[in-house]
Amino acid sequence: MNPSTAAGPHAAAALRASLAAATPLLWCNPARAVTPPPVQAAGEHSISLADVEAAQARFARFAPLLSALFPELAGTHGVIESPLVAVPSMQTALGLPHSQGRLWVKADHSLPVAGSIKARGGIHEVLEFAENLALRHGLVGPGRNEPEHYLALREPAARALFGRYQVAVGSTGNLGLSIGVMASALGFRAAVHMSSDAKAWKKARLRNRGVEVVEHAGDYEDAVAAGRRQAQQDEFTYFVDDERSLSLLLGYSAAALHLRQQLAAHAIRVDAEHPLFVYLPCGVGGAPAGITFGMRQLFGPHVHCVFAEPVQSPCFLVQMMAGAGNPSVYDFGLSNSTQADGLAVPRASELAAGVMRPLLSGVFTVADDTLFEHLALAWRTQGLRIEPSAAAGFSGPRMLCESPAGRDYLARHQLEAMMPQATHLVWTTGGLFVPPAEYQGFLDKAAALAA
Ligand SMILES: *Cc1c(COP(=O)(O)O)cnc(C)c1O
């Protein structure tokens, strides 16, 4: 945890050297604003809390239908959500003293239906596409826009309509799972373009659900580009574009509204005296940017969101540092190879980066060995069963509290005296559907590293 990000060309050069050497580091965002200007979403209208609420309202309209389609949602009446859990044993094991606050986990690794954070964005975009089709064909609409009317979307008329369309996506795995499963449940045909590094079990799970899996030899970016190209040639294919989609981003953002209720239910205050630090694993950036956008709408400057990336795939970090253009991690001599397959992305979403410019606190990197160490620790101390990507946030709190860059951030924001009342929230982003043998392999790997 060495390099600092104090201003100046010398520090910038040191940061680039650490980046290229794949040394874990923290970069803090000099453009973060206490009172940000209206957030412009890349050529679109400016987005606000109303858009976050609209996404949540869409989930609510579809809840009875989702409950009917997915038995596992009966208990929550169609709401796809995850618990907020205190993890005191994990905090002790990580060596984060109480003088620096309390550690909590937002347990998206247990999100039903998709098994990862992608349930929020991916499902939202499929629902929005289905809703727009249904509106255009008069299946729902004025006077018929209550949740019970949306239940009719499982009837033959709607399914025949949806069956004429294909929903396609490019994915390293989890986004494909979320889009593929939801699209095929609604009656769409579904195609997922996957990179060669996607896990075999994710491909198998999709194929078992009738989703077409198209494999591509290159990386995640190549899979997205191939899917996008194919979709452009077919007017009945709707392509979910992970690198450019506002619907995805806003689907993720709705998490903030539910989290606000959970924080209140646990009597966790968020204000100037009680800062909230949120650590979010980052791939292309849509999920953590959406959540950060929502959180900053609700908690203003008192929430500090930090992204976590593998040392070989820090695409969001290089994007934010560059400020302009769309650099890739390969430009820095990095390999983009990581066991955190949900985060194996060489180039950030410019949409997400633009939205994050005035809102994000920073980005840190984590070595793959540390992911496995923390994956095993989460299991041993708290019984949390997470995948490697989902472990990326756990080195965040100490990085922030102990590295020179982090201490500088806390000092600049006059947070040092508030740290005993601080809340550190690590977002665990995937794991529910990892097969037992695969998960045992993660634990074995952690044990081998510790030996
Ligand atoms: C996709 C994913 C992320 C990050 O989401 P992006 O939108 O790609 O930044 C984090 N964790 C897991 C497990 C994921 O699948």
CSV table of C-alpha atoms and ligand atoms in Angstrom, one decimal:
chain,number,residue,atom,x,y,z
A,1,MET,CA,0.0,0.0,0.0
A,2,ASN,CA,2.6,2.5,-0.9
A,3,PRO,CA,2.1,5.1,-3.6
A,4,SER,CA,0.5,8.4,-2.9
A,5,THR,CA,-1.5,10.5,-5.3
A,6,ALA,CA,-0.5,13.9,-3.9
A,7,ALA,CA,-0.5,16.4,-6.8
A,8,GLY,CA,2.5,17.0,-9.0
A,9,PRO,CA,4.3,15.5,-11.9
A,10,HIS,CA,6.5,13.5,-9.7
A,11,ALA,CA,3.6,11.8,-7.9
A,12,ALA,CA,1.9,11.2,-11.3
A,13,ALA,CA,5.0,9.5,-12.6
A,14,ALA,CA,5.2,7.3,-9.5
A,15,LEU,CA,1.5,6.4,-9.9
A,16,ARG,CA,2.0,5.4,-13.5
A,17,ALA,CA,5.0,3.3,-12.5
A,18,SER,CA,3.1,1.4,-9.8
A,19,LEU,CA,0.2,0.9,-12.2
A,20,ALA,CA,2.5,-0.6,-14.9
A,21,ALA,CA,4.2,-2.7,-12.2
A,22,ALA,CA,0.8,-4.1,-11.1
A,23,THR,CA,1.4,-2.9,-7.6
A,24,PRO,CA,-1.8,-2.3,-5.6
A,25,LEU,CA,-2.5,1.4,-5.3
A,26,LEU,CA,-5.2,4.0,-4.5
A,27,TRP,CA,-5.9,6.9,-6.7
A,28,CYS,CA,-8.2,9.7,-5.4
A,29,ASN,CA,-10.2,11.8,-7.8
A,30,PRO,CA,-9.2,15.4,-7.8
A,31,ALA,CA,-12.4,16.3,-9.7
A,32,ARG,CA,-14.8,15.0,-7.0
A,33,ALA,CA,-17.3,17.8,-6.2
A,34,VAL,CA,-19.1,18.4,-2.9
A,35,THR,CA,-22.0,19.9,-4.8
A,36,PRO,CA,-21.8,18.4,-8.3
A,37,PRO,CA,-23.3,20.1,-11.3
A,38,PRO,CA,-26.2,18.3,-13.1
A,39,VAL,CA,-24.9,15.0,-14.3
A,40,GLN,CA,-24.8,14.8,-18.1
A,41,ALA,CA,-25.0,11.2,-19.4
A,42,ALA,CA,-22.9,11.2,-22.6
A,43,GLY,CA,-25.0,13.1,-25.1
A,44,GLU,CA,-28.3,12.2,-23.3
A,45,HIS,CA,-30.4,14.5,-21.1
A,46,SER,CA,-29.0,15.2,-17.7
A,47,ILE,CA,-30.0,12.5,-15.2
A,48,SER,CA,-31.3,13.0,-11.7
A,49,LEU,CA,-32.9,11.4,-8.7
A,50,ALA,CA,-36.1,11.2,-10.8
A,51,ASP,CA,-34.4,8.7,-13.1
A,52,VAL,CA,-33.4,6.5,-10.2
A,53,GLU,CA,-36.9,6.5,-8.9
A,54,ALA,CA,-38.3,5.7,-12.3
A,55,ALA,CA,-36.1,2.6,-12.5
A,56,GLN,CA,-37.3,1.5,-9.1
A,57,ALA,CA,-40.9,2.1,-10.1
A,58,ARG,CA,-40.4,-0.1,-13.2
A,59,PHE,CA,-39.1,-2.9,-11.0
A,60,ALA,CA,-42.2,-2.4,-8.8
A,61,ARG,CA,-44.6,-2.6,-11.8
A,62,PHE,CA,-43.0,-5.9,-12.9
A,63,ALA,CA,-42.8,-7.4,-9.4
A,64,PRO,CA,-46.0,-9.6,-9.5
A,65,LEU,CA,-44.9,-10.8,-13.0
A,66,LEU,CA,-41.4,-11.6,-11.7
A,67,SER,CA,-42.9,-13.4,-8.7
A,68,ALA,CA,-45.0,-15.5,-11.1
A,69,LEU,CA,-42.1,-16.3,-13.4
A,70,PHE,CA,-39.5,-17.1,-10.7
A,71,PRO,CA,-40.6,-19.2,-7.7
A,72,GLU,CA,-37.6,-18.0,-5.7
A,73,LEU,CA,-39.1,-14.5,-5.7
A,74,ALA,CA,-42.4,-15.6,-4.1
A,75,GLY,CA,-41.1,-14.8,-0.6
A,76,THR,CA,-40.3,-11.2,-1.5
A,77,HIS,CA,-43.3,-10.7,-3.8
A,78,GLY,CA,-41.1,-10.2,-6.8
A,79,VAL,CA,-38.6,-7.9,-5.3
A,80,ILE,CA,-35.0,-8.7,-6.2
A,81,GLU,CA,-32.9,-7.5,-3.3
A,82,SER,CA,-30.0,-8.5,-1.0
A,83,PRO,CA,-29.4,-8.1,2.8
A,84,LEU,CA,-27.1,-5.5,4.5
A,85,VAL,CA,-25.0,-7.5,7.0
A,86,ALA,CA,-22.6,-6.5,9.8
A,87,VAL,CA,-19.3,-8.4,9.5
A,88,PRO,CA,-17.5,-7.8,12.8
A,89,SER,CA,-15.4,-11.0,12.6
A,90,MET,CA,-14.3,-10.2,9.1
A,91,GLN,CA,-13.4,-6.7,10.2
A,92,THR,CA,-11.1,-8.2,13.0
A,93,ALA,CA,-9.6,-10.6,10.5
A,94,LEU,CA,-8.9,-7.8,8.1
A,95,GLY,CA,-7.2,-5.8,10.8
A,96,LEU,CA,-9.4,-2.8,10.5
A,97,PRO,CA,-9.6,-1.2,14.0
A,98,HIS,CA,-12.8,0.1,15.4
A,99,SER,CA,-11.2,3.5,15.7
A,100,GLN,CA,-11.6,3.6,11.9
A,101,GLY,CA,-15.4,2.7,11.9
A,102,ARG,CA,-17.5,-0.4,11.3
A,103,LEU,CA,-17.5,-2.9,8.5
A,104,TRP,CA,-20.7,-4.0,6.7
A,105,VAL,CA,-21.4,-6.0,3.6
A,106,LYS,CA,-24.1,-5.3,0.9
A,107,ALA,CA,-24.7,-8.9,0.0
A,108,ASP,CA,-25.4,-8.8,-3.8
A,109,HIS,CA,-23.5,-12.1,-4.1
A,110,SER,CA,-26.8,-13.6,-2.9
A,111,LEU,CA,-29.1,-11.7,-5.4
A,112,PRO,CA,-31.7,-14.2,-6.6
A,113,VAL,CA,-32.4,-15.0,-10.3
A,114,ALA,CA,-29.0,-13.8,-11.6
A,115,GLY,CA,-26.7,-14.6,-8.7
A,116,SER,CA,-24.8,-11.3,-9.1
A,117,ILE,CA,-25.1,-7.5,-9.1
A,118,LYS,CA,-26.0,-7.8,-12.8
A,119,ALA,CA,-29.5,-8.7,-11.7
A,120,ARG,CA,-30.0,-4.9,-11.1
A,121,GLY,CA,-28.9,-3.5,-14.4
A,122,GLY,CA,-29.4,-6.4,-16.8
A,123,ILE,CA,-32.9,-7.3,-15.6
A,124,HIS,CA,-33.9,-3.6,-15.6
A,125,GLU,CA,-32.9,-3.2,-19.3
A,126,VAL,CA,-34.7,-6.3,-20.4
A,127,LEU,CA,-37.8,-5.1,-18.5
A,128,GLU,CA,-37.6,-1.7,-20.1
A,129,PHE,CA,-37.4,-3.2,-23.5
A,130,ALA,CA,-40.3,-5.5,-22.8
A,131,GLU,CA,-42.3,-2.7,-21.4
A,132,ASN,CA,-41.7,-0.4,-24.4
A,133,LEU,CA,-42.8,-3.2,-26.8
A,134,ALA,CA,-45.9,-3.9,-24.7
A,135,LEU,CA,-46.8,-0.2,-24.6
A,136,ARG,CA,-46.4,0.1,-28.4
A,137,HIS,CA,-48.7,-2.9,-28.9
A,138,GLY,CA,-51.2,-1.7,-26.4
A,139,LEU,CA,-50.7,-4.6,-24.0
A,140,VAL,CA,-50.1,-2.2,-21.2
A,141,GLY,CA,-50.6,1.5,-21.1
A,142,PRO,CA,-52.9,4.3,-19.9
A,143,GLY,CA,-55.4,2.8,-17.5
A,144,ARG,CA,-53.6,-0.5,-17.6
A,145,ASN,CA,-50.3,0.3,-16.0
A,146,GLU,CA,-50.8,-1.2,-12.6
A,147,PRO,CA,-48.7,-4.2,-11.5
A,148,GLU,CA,-51.6,-6.5,-12.0
A,149,HIS,CA,-51.9,-5.5,-15.6
A,150,TYR,CA,-48.2,-6.4,-16.1
A,151,LEU,CA,-49.1,-9.9,-15.0
A,152,ALA,CA,-50.8,-10.3,-18.4
A,153,LEU,CA,-47.4,-10.2,-20.0
A,154,ARG,CA,-47.1,-13.9,-19.3
A,155,GLU,CA,-50.2,-14.6,-21.4
A,156,PRO,CA,-49.9,-16.0,-25.0
A,157,ALA,CA,-50.4,-12.6,-26.7
A,158,ALA,CA,-47.4,-11.0,-25.0
A,159,ARG,CA,-45.3,-14.1,-25.4
A,160,ALA,CA,-46.0,-14.3,-29.1
A,161,LEU,CA,-44.9,-10.7,-29.4
A,162,PHE,CA,-41.7,-11.1,-27.4
A,163,GLY,CA,-40.9,-14.3,-29.2
A,164,ARG,CA,-40.4,-12.4,-32.4
A,165,TYR,CA,-37.5,-10.5,-30.9
A,166,GLN,CA,-34.0,-11.6,-29.8
A,167,VAL,CA,-32.2,-9.9,-26.9
A,168,ALA,CA,-28.5,-10.1,-27.3
A,169,VAL,CA,-25.5,-9.1,-25.1
A,170,GLY,CA,-21.8,-9.3,-24.9
A,171,SER,CA,-20.5,-10.5,-21.6
A,172,THR,CA,-17.7,-12.1,-19.5
A,173,GLY,CA,-20.4,-14.1,-17.9
A,174,ASN,CA,-22.6,-12.5,-15.2
A,175,LEU,CA,-24.3,-10.0,-17.4
A,176,GLY,CA,-25.1,-12.8,-19.9
A,177,LEU,CA,-26.6,-14.8,-17.0
A,178,SER,CA,-28.8,-12.0,-15.9
A,179,ILE,CA,-30.0,-10.9,-19.4
A,180,GLY,CA,-30.2,-14.4,-20.8
A,181,VAL,CA,-32.3,-15.7,-17.9
A,182,MET,CA,-34.7,-12.8,-17.8
A,183,ALA,CA,-35.1,-12.5,-21.6
A,184,SER,CA,-35.9,-16.2,-22.0
A,185,ALA,CA,-38.2,-16.2,-19.0
A,186,LEU,CA,-40.3,-13.4,-20.7
A,187,GLY,CA,-40.4,-15.4,-24.0
A,188,PHE,CA,-37.6,-13.6,-25.9
A,189,ARG,CA,-35.0,-15.4,-27.8
A,190,ALA,CA,-31.7,-14.7,-26.1
A,191,ALA,CA,-28.1,-14.7,-27.4
A,192,VAL,CA,-25.0,-14.1,-25.2
A,193,HIS,CA,-21.7,-13.3,-26.9
A,194,MET,CA,-18.9,-14.5,-24.5
A,195,SER,CA,-15.2,-14.1,-24.4
A,196,SER,CA,-12.9,-17.1,-24.2
A,197,ASP,CA,-12.1,-16.3,-20.5
A,198,ALA,CA,-15.8,-16.7,-19.5
A,199,LYS,CA,-16.2,-19.6,-17.1
A,200,ALA,CA,-17.4,-22.9,-18.5
A,201,TRP,CA,-20.2,-23.2,-15.8
A,202,LYS,CA,-21.6,-19.9,-16.8
A,203,LYS,CA,-21.9,-21.0,-20.4
A,204,ALA,CA,-23.5,-24.3,-19.4
A,205,ARG,CA,-26.0,-22.6,-17.1
A,206,LEU,CA,-27.1,-20.4,-20.0
A,207,ARG,CA,-27.4,-23.2,-22.5
A,208,ASN,CA,-29.5,-25.1,-20.0
A,209,ARG,CA,-31.9,-22.3,-20.0
A,210,GLY,CA,-32.2,-22.2,-23.8
A,211,VAL,CA,-29.9,-19.3,-24.3
A,212,GLU,CA,-27.7,-19.3,-27.4
A,213,VAL,CA,-24.1,-18.9,-26.3
A,214,VAL,CA,-21.7,-17.5,-29.0
A,215,GLU,CA,-18.1,-17.8,-28.1
A,216,HIS,CA,-15.4,-15.4,-29.3
A,217,ALA,CA,-11.7,-16.0,-29.2
A,218,GLY,CA,-10.7,-12.5,-28.0
A,219,ASP,CA,-11.4,-10.6,-24.8
A,220,TYR,CA,-14.6,-9.1,-23.4
A,221,GLU,CA,-14.3,-6.0,-25.7
A,222,ASP,CA,-14.2,-8.2,-28.8
A,223,ALA,CA,-17.3,-10.2,-27.6
A,224,VAL,CA,-19.2,-6.9,-27.1
A,225,ALA,CA,-18.1,-5.6,-30.5
A,226,ALA,CA,-19.1,-8.8,-32.3
A,227,GLY,CA,-22.5,-8.9,-30.6
A,228,ARG,CA,-23.1,-5.2,-31.4
A,229,ARG,CA,-22.2,-5.8,-35.1
A,230,GLN,CA,-24.5,-8.8,-35.4
A,231,ALA,CA,-27.4,-7.0,-33.8
A,232,GLN,CA,-27.1,-4.0,-36.1
A,233,GLN,CA,-27.9,-6.3,-39.0
A,234,ASP,CA,-31.2,-7.5,-37.6
A,235,GLU,CA,-34.1,-5.2,-36.7
A,236,PHE,CA,-35.6,-7.8,-34.4
A,237,THR,CA,-32.5,-8.0,-32.3
A,238,TYR,CA,-32.2,-5.7,-29.3
A,239,PHE,CA,-28.6,-5.4,-28.1
A,240,VAL,CA,-27.8,-4.6,-24.5
A,241,ASP,CA,-24.7,-2.5,-24.8
A,242,ASP,CA,-22.7,-2.8,-21.6
A,243,GLU,CA,-20.3,-0.1,-22.7
A,244,ARG,CA,-23.0,2.5,-23.5
A,245,SER,CA,-26.3,1.7,-21.9
A,246,LEU,CA,-28.0,4.3,-19.7
A,247,SER,CA,-30.8,1.8,-18.9
A,248,LEU,CA,-28.3,-0.6,-17.3
A,249,LEU,CA,-26.7,2.2,-15.3
A,250,LEU,CA,-30.1,3.4,-14.0
A,251,GLY,CA,-31.2,-0.1,-13.1
A,252,TYR,CA,-28.1,-0.4,-10.9
A,253,SER,CA,-28.8,3.0,-9.4
A,254,ALA,CA,-32.1,1.9,-7.9
A,255,ALA,CA,-30.1,-0.1,-5.4
A,256,ALA,CA,-29.5,3.1,-3.5
A,257,LEU,CA,-33.1,3.6,-2.6
A,258,HIS,CA,-33.5,0.2,-1.0
A,259,LEU,CA,-30.1,0.6,0.7
A,260,ARG,CA,-31.2,3.9,2.3
A,261,GLN,CA,-34.1,2.0,4.0
A,262,GLN,CA,-31.7,-0.8,5.1
A,263,LEU,CA,-29.3,1.7,6.6
A,264,ALA,CA,-32.2,3.4,8.5
A,265,ALA,CA,-33.5,0.0,9.7
A,266,HIS,CA,-30.0,-0.7,11.2
A,267,ALA,CA,-29.9,2.8,12.7
A,268,ILE,CA,-26.8,3.7,10.6
A,269,ARG,CA,-26.6,7.4,10.2
A,270,VAL,CA,-25.0,9.1,7.2
A,271,ASP,CA,-24.1,12.8,7.6
A,272,ALA,CA,-21.1,15.1,8.1
A,273,GLU,CA,-20.3,13.4,11.4
A,274,HIS,CA,-21.0,9.9,10.1
A,275,PRO,CA,-19.3,9.3,6.8
A,276,LEU,CA,-20.2,6.3,4.6
A,277,PHE,CA,-17.5,4.7,2.5
A,278,VAL,CA,-18.7,2.3,-0.2
A,279,TYR,CA,-16.3,-0.1,-1.9
A,280,LEU,CA,-17.5,-1.3,-5.3
A,281,PRO,CA,-15.9,-3.9,-7.6
A,282,CYS,CA,-15.6,-2.4,-11.1
A,283,GLY,CA,-15.5,-3.9,-14.5
A,284,VAL,CA,-16.7,-1.7,-17.4
A,285,GLY,CA,-18.0,0.6,-14.7
A,286,GLY,CA,-21.8,0.6,-15.2
A,287,ALA,CA,-22.7,-1.2,-12.0
A,288,PRO,CA,-20.5,0.7,-9.6
A,289,ALA,CA,-21.2,4.0,-11.4
A,290,GLY,CA,-25.0,3.5,-11.3
A,291,ILE,CA,-24.9,2.7,-7.6
A,292,THR,CA,-22.6,5.7,-6.9
A,293,PHE,CA,-24.8,7.9,-8.9
A,294,GLY,CA,-27.8,6.8,-6.8
A,295,MET,CA,-26.0,7.1,-3.5
A,296,ARG,CA,-24.7,10.6,-4.2
A,297,GLN,CA,-28.3,11.7,-5.1
A,298,LEU,CA,-29.4,10.5,-1.7
A,299,PHE,CA,-26.5,11.2,0.6
A,300,GLY,CA,-24.7,14.1,-1.2
A,301,PRO,CA,-21.1,14.6,-0.1
A,302,HIS,CA,-21.4,12.3,2.9
A,303,VAL,CA,-21.1,9.1,0.9
A,304,HIS,CA,-17.6,8.4,-0.5
A,305,CYS,CA,-17.6,5.7,-3.2
A,306,VAL,CA,-14.4,4.0,-4.2
A,307,PHE,CA,-14.1,1.4,-7.0
A,308,ALA,CA,-12.0,-1.7,-6.8
A,309,GLU,CA,-10.2,-3.2,-9.8
A,310,PRO,CA,-7.7,-6.1,-10.4
A,311,VAL,CA,-4.1,-4.9,-10.8
A,312,GLN,CA,-4.0,-6.3,-14.3
A,313,SER,CA,-7.4,-4.8,-15.3
A,314,PRO,CA,-7.6,-1.2,-13.9
A,315,CYS,CA,-9.6,0.2,-16.9
A,316,PHE,CA,-11.6,2.7,-14.9
A,317,LEU,CA,-8.5,3.9,-13.1
A,318,VAL,CA,-6.7,4.6,-16.3
A,319,GLN,CA,-9.8,6.2,-17.8
A,320,MET,CA,-10.3,8.6,-14.8
A,321,MET,CA,-6.5,9.4,-14.7
A,322,ALA,CA,-6.5,10.2,-18.4
A,323,GLY,CA,-9.4,12.5,-18.2
A,324,ALA,CA,-10.0,12.3,-21.9
A,325,GLY,CA,-9.9,9.7,-24.6
A,326,ASN,CA,-10.6,6.0,-23.9
A,327,PRO,CA,-7.3,4.3,-23.0
A,328,SER,CA,-7.0,0.6,-22.4
A,329,VAL,CA,-5.0,-1.3,-19.8
A,330,TYR,CA,-2.9,-2.8,-22.6
A,331,ASP,CA,-1.6,0.7,-23.3
A,332,PHE,CA,0.1,0.4,-19.8
A,333,GLY,CA,1.7,-2.9,-20.6
A,334,LEU,CA,-0.9,-4.8,-18.4
A,335,SER,CA,-2.4,-8.1,-19.4
A,336,ASN,CA,-6.1,-7.8,-18.4
A,337,SER,CA,-5.7,-11.4,-17.1
A,338,THR,CA,-7.4,-12.0,-13.7
A,339,GLN,CA,-9.4,-14.7,-12.0
A,340,ALA,CA,-12.0,-12.0,-11.3
A,341,ASP,CA,-13.8,-12.7,-14.5
A,342,GLY,CA,-16.5,-10.2,-13.8
A,343,LEU,CA,-13.8,-7.5,-13.7
A,344,ALA,CA,-11.7,-8.6,-16.7
A,345,VAL,CA,-12.4,-5.6,-18.8
A,346,PRO,CA,-9.6,-3.7,-20.7
A,347,ARG,CA,-11.5,-0.4,-21.4
A,348,ALA,CA,-14.0,1.5,-19.3
A,349,SER,CA,-17.4,2.6,-20.3
A,350,GLU,CA,-17.1,6.3,-21.3
A,351,LEU,CA,-20.7,6.8,-20.2
A,352,ALA,CA,-19.9,5.5,-16.7
A,353,ALA,CA,-16.7,7.5,-16.5
A,354,GLY,CA,-18.4,10.7,-17.6
A,355,VAL,CA,-21.1,10.3,-14.9
A,356,MET,CA,-18.5,9.5,-12.3
A,357,ARG,CA,-16.1,12.5,-13.0
A,358,PRO,CA,-17.6,14.8,-10.3
A,359,LEU,CA,-19.0,12.0,-8.0
A,360,LEU,CA,-16.4,9.4,-7.5
A,361,SER,CA,-13.9,9.5,-4.6
A,362,GLY,CA,-11.3,7.2,-6.0
A,363,VAL,CA,-10.2,3.8,-7.4
A,364,PHE,CA,-7.9,1.2,-5.9
A,365,THR,CA,-6.3,-2.0,-7.3
A,366,VAL,CA,-6.0,-5.4,-5.8
A,367,ALA,CA,-3.8,-8.4,-6.6
A,368,ASP,CA,-5.5,-11.7,-7.5
A,369,ASP,CA,-3.9,-13.5,-4.5
A,370,THR,CA,-5.6,-11.0,-2.2
A,371,LEU,CA,-8.9,-11.7,-3.8
A,372,PHE,CA,-8.6,-15.4,-2.9
A,373,GLU,CA,-7.3,-14.6,0.6
A,374,HIS,CA,-10.4,-12.4,1.2
A,375,LEU,CA,-12.8,-14.8,-0.5
A,376,ALA,CA,-11.6,-17.5,2.0
A,377,LEU,CA,-11.7,-15.0,4.9
A,378,ALA,CA,-15.3,-14.1,4.1
A,379,TRP,CA,-16.3,-17.7,4.2
A,380,ARG,CA,-14.4,-18.6,7.3
A,381,THR,CA,-15.3,-15.6,9.4
A,382,GLN,CA,-18.9,-14.9,8.2
A,383,GLY,CA,-20.1,-17.8,6.1
A,384,LEU,CA,-20.3,-15.5,3.0
A,385,ARG,CA,-19.9,-17.5,-0.2
A,386,ILE,CA,-18.6,-15.1,-2.9
A,387,GLU,CA,-16.8,-15.3,-6.2
A,388,PRO,CA,-13.3,-13.8,-6.7
A,389,SER,CA,-14.7,-10.6,-8.3
A,390,ALA,CA,-16.9,-10.0,-5.3
A,391,ALA,CA,-13.9,-10.0,-3.0
A,392,ALA,CA,-12.3,-7.0,-4.6
A,393,GLY,CA,-13.7,-4.4,-2.2
A,394,PHE,CA,-12.3,-5.9,1.1
A,395,SER,CA,-8.9,-4.3,0.9
A,396,GLY,CA,-10.5,-0.9,0.4
A,397,PRO,CA,-11.0,0.2,4.0
A,398,ARG,CA,-7.4,-0.3,5.0
A,399,MET,CA,-6.2,1.2,1.8
A,400,LEU,CA,-8.2,4.3,2.5
A,401,CYS,CA,-7.3,4.6,6.2
A,402,GLU,CA,-3.6,3.7,5.9
A,403,SER,CA,-2.1,4.5,2.5
A,404,PRO,CA,-0.7,8.0,2.0
A,405,ALA,CA,-3.2,8.8,-0.7
A,406,GLY,CA,-6.1,7.7,1.5
A,407,ARG,CA,-4.9,9.6,4.5
A,408,ASP,CA,-4.6,12.6,2.3
A,409,TYR,CA,-8.2,12.2,1.1
A,410,LEU,CA,-9.5,11.9,4.7
A,411,ALA,CA,-7.5,14.9,5.8
A,412,ARG,CA,-8.7,17.1,2.8
A,413,HIS,CA,-12.3,16.2,3.6
A,414,GLN,CA,-11.8,16.7,7.3
A,415,LEU,CA,-12.9,13.2,8.0
A,416,GLU,CA,-10.1,12.0,10.4
A,417,ALA,CA,-12.0,12.9,13.6
A,418,MET,CA,-15.2,11.3,12.2
A,419,MET,CA,-13.6,7.9,11.6
A,420,PRO,CA,-14.8,6.2,14.8
A,421,GLN,CA,-18.4,6.8,13.7
A,422,ALA,CA,-17.7,5.9,10.0
A,423,THR,CA,-19.4,3.0,8.1
A,424,HIS,CA,-17.4,1.0,5.6
A,425,LEU,CA,-19.7,-0.9,3.2
A,426,VAL,CA,-18.1,-3.5,1.0
A,427,TRP,CA,-20.3,-4.5,-1.9
A,428,THR,CA,-20.0,-8.3,-2.6
A,429,THR,CA,-21.1,-8.6,-6.2
A,430,GLY,CA,-21.5,-12.3,-7.1
A,431,GLY,CA,-21.4,-15.9,-6.0
A,432,LEU,CA,-24.8,-17.5,-5.5
A,433,PHE,CA,-24.7,-19.8,-8.5
A,434,VAL,CA,-21.0,-20.8,-8.4
A,435,PRO,CA,-21.0,-24.6,-8.5
A,436,PRO,CA,-19.8,-26.3,-5.4
A,437,ALA,CA,-16.7,-27.9,-7.1
A,438,GLU,CA,-15.7,-24.5,-8.5
A,439,TYR,CA,-16.1,-22.8,-5.2
A,440,GLN,CA,-14.0,-25.5,-3.5
A,441,GLY,CA,-11.4,-24.8,-6.0
A,442,PHE,CA,-11.3,-21.1,-4.9
A,443,LEU,CA,-10.9,-22.2,-1.3
A,444,ASP,CA,-8.1,-24.7,-2.2
A,445,LYS,CA,-6.3,-22.0,-4.1
A,446,ALA,CA,-6.5,-19.7,-1.1
A,447,ALA,CA,-5.2,-22.4,1.2
A,448,ALA,CA,-2.3,-23.1,-1.2
A,449,LEU,CA,-1.4,-19.4,-1.2
A,450,ALA,CA,-1.5,-19.3,2.6
A,451,ALA,CA,0.7,-22.3,2.9
B,1,LIG,C1,-20.1,-7.1,-13.7
B,1,LIG,C2,-19.6,-7.3,-12.4
B,1,LIG,C3,-19.0,-6.3,-11.7
B,1,LIG,C4,-18.8,-4.9,-12.2
B,1,LIG,O1,-19.8,-4.4,-13.0
B,1,LIG,P1,-19.4,-3.4,-14.2
B,1,LIG,O2,-20.7,-2.8,-14.7
B,1,LIG,O3,-18.8,-4.3,-15.3
B,1,LIG,O4,-18.4,-2.4,-13.7
B,1,LIG,C5,-18.6,-6.6,-10.4
B,1,LIG,N1,-18.7,-7.8,-9.8
B,1,LIG,C6,-19.2,-8.8,-10.5
B,1,LIG,C7,-19.3,-10.2,-9.9
B,1,LIG,C8,-19.7,-8.6,-11.8
B,1,LIG,O5,-20.2,-9.7,-12.5
